[in-house]
Coordinates of N, CA and C in Angstrom, one line a residue:
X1 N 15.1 82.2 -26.9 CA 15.6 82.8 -25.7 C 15.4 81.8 -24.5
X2 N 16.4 81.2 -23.8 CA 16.8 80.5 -22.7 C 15.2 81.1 -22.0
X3 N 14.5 80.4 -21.0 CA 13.6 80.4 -20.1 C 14.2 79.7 -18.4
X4 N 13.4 80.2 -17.2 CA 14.0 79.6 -15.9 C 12.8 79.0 -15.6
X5 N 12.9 77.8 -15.6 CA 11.9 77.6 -15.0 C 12.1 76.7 -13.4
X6 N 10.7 76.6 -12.7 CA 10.8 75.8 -11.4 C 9.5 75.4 -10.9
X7 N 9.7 74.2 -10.4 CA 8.6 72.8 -10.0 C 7.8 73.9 -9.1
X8 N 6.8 73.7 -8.7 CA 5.7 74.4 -7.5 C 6.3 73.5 -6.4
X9 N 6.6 72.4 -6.5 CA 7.0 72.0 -5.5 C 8.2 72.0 -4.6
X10 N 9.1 73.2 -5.3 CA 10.1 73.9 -4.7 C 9.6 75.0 -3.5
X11 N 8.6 75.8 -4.0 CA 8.3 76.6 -3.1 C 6.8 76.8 -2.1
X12 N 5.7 75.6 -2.6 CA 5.1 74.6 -1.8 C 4.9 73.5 -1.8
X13 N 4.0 72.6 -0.6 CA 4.2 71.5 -0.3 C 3.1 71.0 -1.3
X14 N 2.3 71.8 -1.7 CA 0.9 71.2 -2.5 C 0.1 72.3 -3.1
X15 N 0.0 72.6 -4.4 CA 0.2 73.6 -5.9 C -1.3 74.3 -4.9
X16 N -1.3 75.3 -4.4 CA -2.7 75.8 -4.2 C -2.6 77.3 -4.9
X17 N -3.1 77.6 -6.1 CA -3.0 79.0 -6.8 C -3.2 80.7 -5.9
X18 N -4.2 80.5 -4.8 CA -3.9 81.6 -3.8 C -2.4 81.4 -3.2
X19 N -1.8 80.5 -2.5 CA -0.8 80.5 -1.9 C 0.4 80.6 -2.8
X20 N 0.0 80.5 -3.8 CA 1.4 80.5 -5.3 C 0.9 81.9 -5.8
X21 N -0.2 82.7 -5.5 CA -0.2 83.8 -6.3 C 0.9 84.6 -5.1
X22 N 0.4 84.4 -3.8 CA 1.4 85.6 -3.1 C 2.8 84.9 -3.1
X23 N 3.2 84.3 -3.2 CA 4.6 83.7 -3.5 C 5.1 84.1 -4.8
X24 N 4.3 84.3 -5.8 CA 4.9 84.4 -7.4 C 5.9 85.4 -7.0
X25 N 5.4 86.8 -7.0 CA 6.4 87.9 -7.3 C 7.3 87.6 -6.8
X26 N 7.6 87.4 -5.5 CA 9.4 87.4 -5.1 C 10.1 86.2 -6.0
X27 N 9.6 85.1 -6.5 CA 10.1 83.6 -7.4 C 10.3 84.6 -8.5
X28 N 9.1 85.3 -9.3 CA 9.5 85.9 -10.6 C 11.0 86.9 -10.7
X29 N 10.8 87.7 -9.5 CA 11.9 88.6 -9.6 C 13.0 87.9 -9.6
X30 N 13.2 86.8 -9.3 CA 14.6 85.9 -9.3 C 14.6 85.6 -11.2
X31 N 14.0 85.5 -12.2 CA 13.8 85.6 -13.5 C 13.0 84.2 -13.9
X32 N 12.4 83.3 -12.7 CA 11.4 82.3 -13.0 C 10.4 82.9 -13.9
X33 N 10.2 82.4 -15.0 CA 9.4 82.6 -16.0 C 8.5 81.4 -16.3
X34 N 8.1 80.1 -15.9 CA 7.5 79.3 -16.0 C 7.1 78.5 -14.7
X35 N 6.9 78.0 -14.3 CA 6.0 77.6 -13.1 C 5.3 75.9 -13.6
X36 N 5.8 74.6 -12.8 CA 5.5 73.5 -13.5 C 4.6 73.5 -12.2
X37 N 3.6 72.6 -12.5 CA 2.4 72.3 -11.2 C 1.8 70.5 -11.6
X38 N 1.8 70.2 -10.6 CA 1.9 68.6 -10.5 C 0.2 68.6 -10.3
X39 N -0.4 67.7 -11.6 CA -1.7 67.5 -11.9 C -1.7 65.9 -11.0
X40 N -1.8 66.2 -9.7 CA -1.6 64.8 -8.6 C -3.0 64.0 -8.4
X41 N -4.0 65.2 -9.1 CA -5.4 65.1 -8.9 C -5.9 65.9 -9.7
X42 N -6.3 65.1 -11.5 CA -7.0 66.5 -11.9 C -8.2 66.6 -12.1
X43 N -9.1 65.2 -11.3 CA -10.3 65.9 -11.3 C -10.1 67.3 -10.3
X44 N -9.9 67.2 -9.4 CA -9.4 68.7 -8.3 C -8.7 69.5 -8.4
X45 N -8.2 70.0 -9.3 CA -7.2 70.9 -10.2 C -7.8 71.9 -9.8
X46 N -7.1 72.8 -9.4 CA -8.2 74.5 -9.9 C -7.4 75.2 -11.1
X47 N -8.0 74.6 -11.9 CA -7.5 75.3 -13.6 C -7.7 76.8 -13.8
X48 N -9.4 77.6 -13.3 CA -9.3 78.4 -13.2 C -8.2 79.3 -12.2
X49 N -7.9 79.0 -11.1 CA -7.3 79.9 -10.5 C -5.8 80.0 -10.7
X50 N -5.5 78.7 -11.2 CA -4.1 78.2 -11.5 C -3.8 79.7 -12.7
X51 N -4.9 79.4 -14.0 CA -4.9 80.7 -14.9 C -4.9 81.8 -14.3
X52 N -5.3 82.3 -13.7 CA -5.3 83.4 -12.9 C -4.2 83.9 -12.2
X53 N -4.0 83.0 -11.8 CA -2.3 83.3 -10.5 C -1.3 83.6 -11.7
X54 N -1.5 83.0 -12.5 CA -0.4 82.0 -14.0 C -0.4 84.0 -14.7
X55 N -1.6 84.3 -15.1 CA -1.7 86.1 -16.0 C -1.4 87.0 -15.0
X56 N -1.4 86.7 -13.8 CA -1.6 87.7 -13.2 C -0.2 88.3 -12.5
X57 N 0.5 87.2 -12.5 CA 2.3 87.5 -12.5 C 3.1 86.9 -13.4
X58 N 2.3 87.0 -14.7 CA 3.3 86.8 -16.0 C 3.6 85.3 -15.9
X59 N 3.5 84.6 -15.5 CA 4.6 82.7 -15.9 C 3.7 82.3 -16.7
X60 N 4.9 81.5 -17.4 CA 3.9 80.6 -17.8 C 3.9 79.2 -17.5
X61 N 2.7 78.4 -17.6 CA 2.3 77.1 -16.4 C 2.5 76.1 -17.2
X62 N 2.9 75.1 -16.9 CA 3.1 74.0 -17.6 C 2.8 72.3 -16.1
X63 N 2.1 71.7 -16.5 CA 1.5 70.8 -16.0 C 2.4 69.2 -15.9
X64 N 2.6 68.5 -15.1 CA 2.9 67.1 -15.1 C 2.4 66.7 -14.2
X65 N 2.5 65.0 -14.5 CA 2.0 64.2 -13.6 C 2.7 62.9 -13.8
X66 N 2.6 61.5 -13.3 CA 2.4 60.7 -13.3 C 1.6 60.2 -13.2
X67 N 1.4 58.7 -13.7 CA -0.3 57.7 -13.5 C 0.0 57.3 -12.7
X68 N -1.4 57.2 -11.9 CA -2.0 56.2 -10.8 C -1.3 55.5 -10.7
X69 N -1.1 54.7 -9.8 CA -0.3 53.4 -9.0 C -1.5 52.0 -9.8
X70 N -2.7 52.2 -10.1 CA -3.6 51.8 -10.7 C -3.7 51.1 -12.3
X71 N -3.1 51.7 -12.8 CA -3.1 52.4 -14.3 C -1.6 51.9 -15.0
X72 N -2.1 50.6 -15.5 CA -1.0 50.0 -16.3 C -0.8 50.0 -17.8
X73 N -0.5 50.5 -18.7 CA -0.6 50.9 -20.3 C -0.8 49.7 -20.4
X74 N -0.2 48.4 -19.8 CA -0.1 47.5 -21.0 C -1.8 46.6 -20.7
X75 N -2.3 47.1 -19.2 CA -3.2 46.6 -19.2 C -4.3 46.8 -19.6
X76 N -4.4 48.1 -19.3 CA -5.6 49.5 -19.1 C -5.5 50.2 -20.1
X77 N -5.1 50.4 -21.3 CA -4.7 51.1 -22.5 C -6.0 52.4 -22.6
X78 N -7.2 52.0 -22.8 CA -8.0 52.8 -23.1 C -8.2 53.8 -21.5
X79 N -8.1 53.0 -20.4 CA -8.2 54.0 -19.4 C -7.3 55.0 -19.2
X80 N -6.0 54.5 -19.4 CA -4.9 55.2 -19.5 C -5.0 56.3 -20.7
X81 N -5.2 56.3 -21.7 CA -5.5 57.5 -22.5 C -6.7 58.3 -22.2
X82 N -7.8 57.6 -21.7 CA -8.7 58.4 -21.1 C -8.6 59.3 -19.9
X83 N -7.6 59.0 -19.3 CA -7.4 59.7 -17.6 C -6.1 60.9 -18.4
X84 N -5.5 60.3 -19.3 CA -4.4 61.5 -20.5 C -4.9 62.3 -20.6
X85 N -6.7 62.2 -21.6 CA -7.2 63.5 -22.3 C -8.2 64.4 -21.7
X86 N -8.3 64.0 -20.2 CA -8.8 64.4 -19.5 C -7.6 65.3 -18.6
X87 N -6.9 64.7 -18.7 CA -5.6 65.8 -17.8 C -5.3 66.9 -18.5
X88 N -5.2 66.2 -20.3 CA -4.5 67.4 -20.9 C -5.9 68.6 -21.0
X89 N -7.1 68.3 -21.1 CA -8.1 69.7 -21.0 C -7.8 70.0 -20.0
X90 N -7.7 69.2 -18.5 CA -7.4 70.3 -17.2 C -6.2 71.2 -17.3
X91 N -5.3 71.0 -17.9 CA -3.6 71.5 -18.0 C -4.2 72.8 -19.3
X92 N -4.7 72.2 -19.9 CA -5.4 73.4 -21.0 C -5.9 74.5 -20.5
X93 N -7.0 74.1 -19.3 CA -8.0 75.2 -19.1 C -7.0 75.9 -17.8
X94 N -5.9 75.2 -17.3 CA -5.5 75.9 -16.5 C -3.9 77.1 -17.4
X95 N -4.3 77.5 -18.8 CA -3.1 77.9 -20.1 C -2.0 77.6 -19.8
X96 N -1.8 76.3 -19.9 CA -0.7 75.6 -20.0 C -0.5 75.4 -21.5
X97 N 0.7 75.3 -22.1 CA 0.7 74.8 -23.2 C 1.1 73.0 -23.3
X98 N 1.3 72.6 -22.2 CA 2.1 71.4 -22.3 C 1.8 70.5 -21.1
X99 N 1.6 69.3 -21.0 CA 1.7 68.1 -20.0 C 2.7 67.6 -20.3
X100 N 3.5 67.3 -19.2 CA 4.5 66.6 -19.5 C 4.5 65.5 -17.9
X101 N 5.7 64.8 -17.6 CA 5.8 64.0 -16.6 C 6.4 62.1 -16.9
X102 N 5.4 61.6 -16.1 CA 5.3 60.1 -16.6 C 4.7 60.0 -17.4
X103 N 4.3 60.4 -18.2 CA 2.7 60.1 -18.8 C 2.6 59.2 -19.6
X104 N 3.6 57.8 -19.2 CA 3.7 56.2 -20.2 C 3.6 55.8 -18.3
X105 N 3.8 55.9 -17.4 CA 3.8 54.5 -16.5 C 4.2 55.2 -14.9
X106 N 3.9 54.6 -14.1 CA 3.7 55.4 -12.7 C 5.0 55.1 -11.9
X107 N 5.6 56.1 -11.1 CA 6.4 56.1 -10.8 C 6.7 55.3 -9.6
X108 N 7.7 55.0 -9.3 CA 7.8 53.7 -8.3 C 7.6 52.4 -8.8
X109 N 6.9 52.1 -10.0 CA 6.5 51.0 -10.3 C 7.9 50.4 -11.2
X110 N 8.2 49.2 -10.5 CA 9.4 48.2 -11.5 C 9.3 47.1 -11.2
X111 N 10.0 46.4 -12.3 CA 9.4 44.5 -12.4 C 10.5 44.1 -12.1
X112 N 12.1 44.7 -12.1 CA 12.9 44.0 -12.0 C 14.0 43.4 -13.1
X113 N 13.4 43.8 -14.3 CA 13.5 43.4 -15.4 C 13.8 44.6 -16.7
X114 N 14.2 44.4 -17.4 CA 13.8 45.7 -18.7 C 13.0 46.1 -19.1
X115 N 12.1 46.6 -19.2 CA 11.1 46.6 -20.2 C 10.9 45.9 -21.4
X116 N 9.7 44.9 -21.3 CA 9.5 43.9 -22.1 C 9.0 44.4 -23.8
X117 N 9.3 43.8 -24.9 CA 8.3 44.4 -26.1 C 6.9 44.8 -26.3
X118 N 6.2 44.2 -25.3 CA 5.0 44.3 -25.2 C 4.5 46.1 -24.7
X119 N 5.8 46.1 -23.3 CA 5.4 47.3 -22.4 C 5.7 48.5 -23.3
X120 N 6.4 48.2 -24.2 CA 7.5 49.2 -25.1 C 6.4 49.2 -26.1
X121 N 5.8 48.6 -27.0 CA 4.6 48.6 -27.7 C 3.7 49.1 -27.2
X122 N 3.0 48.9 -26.3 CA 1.4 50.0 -25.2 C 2.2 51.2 -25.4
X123 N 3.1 51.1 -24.7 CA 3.7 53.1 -24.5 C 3.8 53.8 -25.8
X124 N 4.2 53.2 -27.0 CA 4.5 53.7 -28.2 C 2.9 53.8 -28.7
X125 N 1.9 53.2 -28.6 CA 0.5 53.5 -28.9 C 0.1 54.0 -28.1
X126 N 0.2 54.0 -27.0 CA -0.3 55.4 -25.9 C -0.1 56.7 -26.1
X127 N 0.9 56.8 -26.4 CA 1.9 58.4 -26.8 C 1.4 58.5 -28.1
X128 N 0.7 57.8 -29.1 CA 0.4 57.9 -30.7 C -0.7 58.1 -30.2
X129 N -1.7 57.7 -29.5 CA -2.9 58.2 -29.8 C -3.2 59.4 -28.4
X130 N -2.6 59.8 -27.7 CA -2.2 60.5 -26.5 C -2.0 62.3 -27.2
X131 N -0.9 61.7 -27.9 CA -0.4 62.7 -28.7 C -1.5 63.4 -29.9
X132 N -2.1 62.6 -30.5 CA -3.2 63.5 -31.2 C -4.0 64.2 -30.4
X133 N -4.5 63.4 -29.2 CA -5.4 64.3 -28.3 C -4.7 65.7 -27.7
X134 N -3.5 65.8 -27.5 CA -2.7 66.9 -27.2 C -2.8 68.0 -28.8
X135 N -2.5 67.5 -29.7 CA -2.3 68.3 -31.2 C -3.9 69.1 -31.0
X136 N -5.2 67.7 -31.1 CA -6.3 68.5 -31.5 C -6.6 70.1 -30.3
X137 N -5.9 69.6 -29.0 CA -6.2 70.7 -27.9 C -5.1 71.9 -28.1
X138 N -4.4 72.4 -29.1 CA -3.2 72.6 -29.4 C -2.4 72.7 -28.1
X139 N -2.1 71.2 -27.7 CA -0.9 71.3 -26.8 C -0.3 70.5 -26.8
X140 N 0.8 70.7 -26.2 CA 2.3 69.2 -26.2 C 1.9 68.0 -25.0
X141 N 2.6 67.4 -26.0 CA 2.3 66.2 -24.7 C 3.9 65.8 -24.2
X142 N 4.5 66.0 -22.9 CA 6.0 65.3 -22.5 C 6.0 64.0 -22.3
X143 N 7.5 63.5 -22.2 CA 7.7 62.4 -21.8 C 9.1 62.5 -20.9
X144 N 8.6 62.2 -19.3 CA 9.9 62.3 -18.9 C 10.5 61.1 -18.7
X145 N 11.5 60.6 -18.8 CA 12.7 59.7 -18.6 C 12.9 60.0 -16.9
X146 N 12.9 58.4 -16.9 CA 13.4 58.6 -14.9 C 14.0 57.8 -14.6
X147 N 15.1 57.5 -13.7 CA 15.8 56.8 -13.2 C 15.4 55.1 -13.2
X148 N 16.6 54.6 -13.0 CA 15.9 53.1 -13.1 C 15.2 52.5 -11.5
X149 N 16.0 53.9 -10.4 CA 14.7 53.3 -9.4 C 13.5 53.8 -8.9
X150 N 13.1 54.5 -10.3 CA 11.6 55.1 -9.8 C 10.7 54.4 -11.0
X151 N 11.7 53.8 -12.2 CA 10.8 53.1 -13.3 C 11.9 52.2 -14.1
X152 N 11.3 50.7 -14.5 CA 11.9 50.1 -15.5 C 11.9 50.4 -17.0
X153 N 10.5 51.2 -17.4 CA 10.3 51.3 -18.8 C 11.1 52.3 -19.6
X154 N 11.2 53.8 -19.2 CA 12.3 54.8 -19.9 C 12.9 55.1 -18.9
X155 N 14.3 55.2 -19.1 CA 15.3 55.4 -18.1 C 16.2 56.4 -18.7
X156 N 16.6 57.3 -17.6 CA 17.7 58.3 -18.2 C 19.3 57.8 -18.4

């Protein structure tokens, strides 16, 4: 069955679960049934309240992000999966079943160039070992595709 879903950042400026719980009901009655919320900061996440807002008017939450402006796969490999499996328990504890977003390379960031074999190799072992960490939490891990002027590496 078809689902509606819509970004938090449609109907605020910055995902705060009190201000998204009194907003939910008029969004649900329109037949929003899912609710995506931008992990922009997940040590600062409120996972608990996020669950809360999330049961308490039925949606279901689903989490993205992009990496840090910091945080290069091809350089940082291990930090970059580390800052992953730490988002995907925050996306977890907030019953999400899924992160999705950039979650191979930061947005804004481009060389000018294609994506080299090298960059295309890190992302394909980031998502392989990314992706187990998502299975063992039983959750999905996304990959979004973005334009070529917000990223050189996957493009729509």
């Amino acid at each position: 069955m078809p689902r509606l879903g819509l970004h938090s950042l449609a109907f605020t400026p910055l995902w705060n679960p009190a201000e998204a719980d009194a907003l939910l009901p008029q969004i649900t009655a329109h037949g929003v049934s899912v609710i995506e919320t931008p992990l922009l900061d997940p040590q600062n996440y409120d996972s608990v309240g996020t669950r809360r807002a999330a049961e308490r008017n039925e949606v279901e939450i689903v989490c993205s992000l992009g990496l840090p402006a910091e945080m290069d796969v091809s350089i940082r490999p291990d930090e970059v999966a580390d800052y992953l499996g730490f988002a995907l328990k925050v996306a977890r504890d907030a019953g999400a079943g899924a992160l999705s977003g950039v979650t191979y390379g930061t947005i804004g960031k481009r060389s000018g160039a294609p994506a080299t074999a090298a960059e295309l190799d890190a992302i394909c072992r980031l998502v392989e070992r990314v992706s187990g960490k998502a299975r063992d939490l039983n959750m999905k891990l996304g990959i979004e595709p973005c334009n070529r002027y917000e990223t050189h590496l996957l493009n729509t």
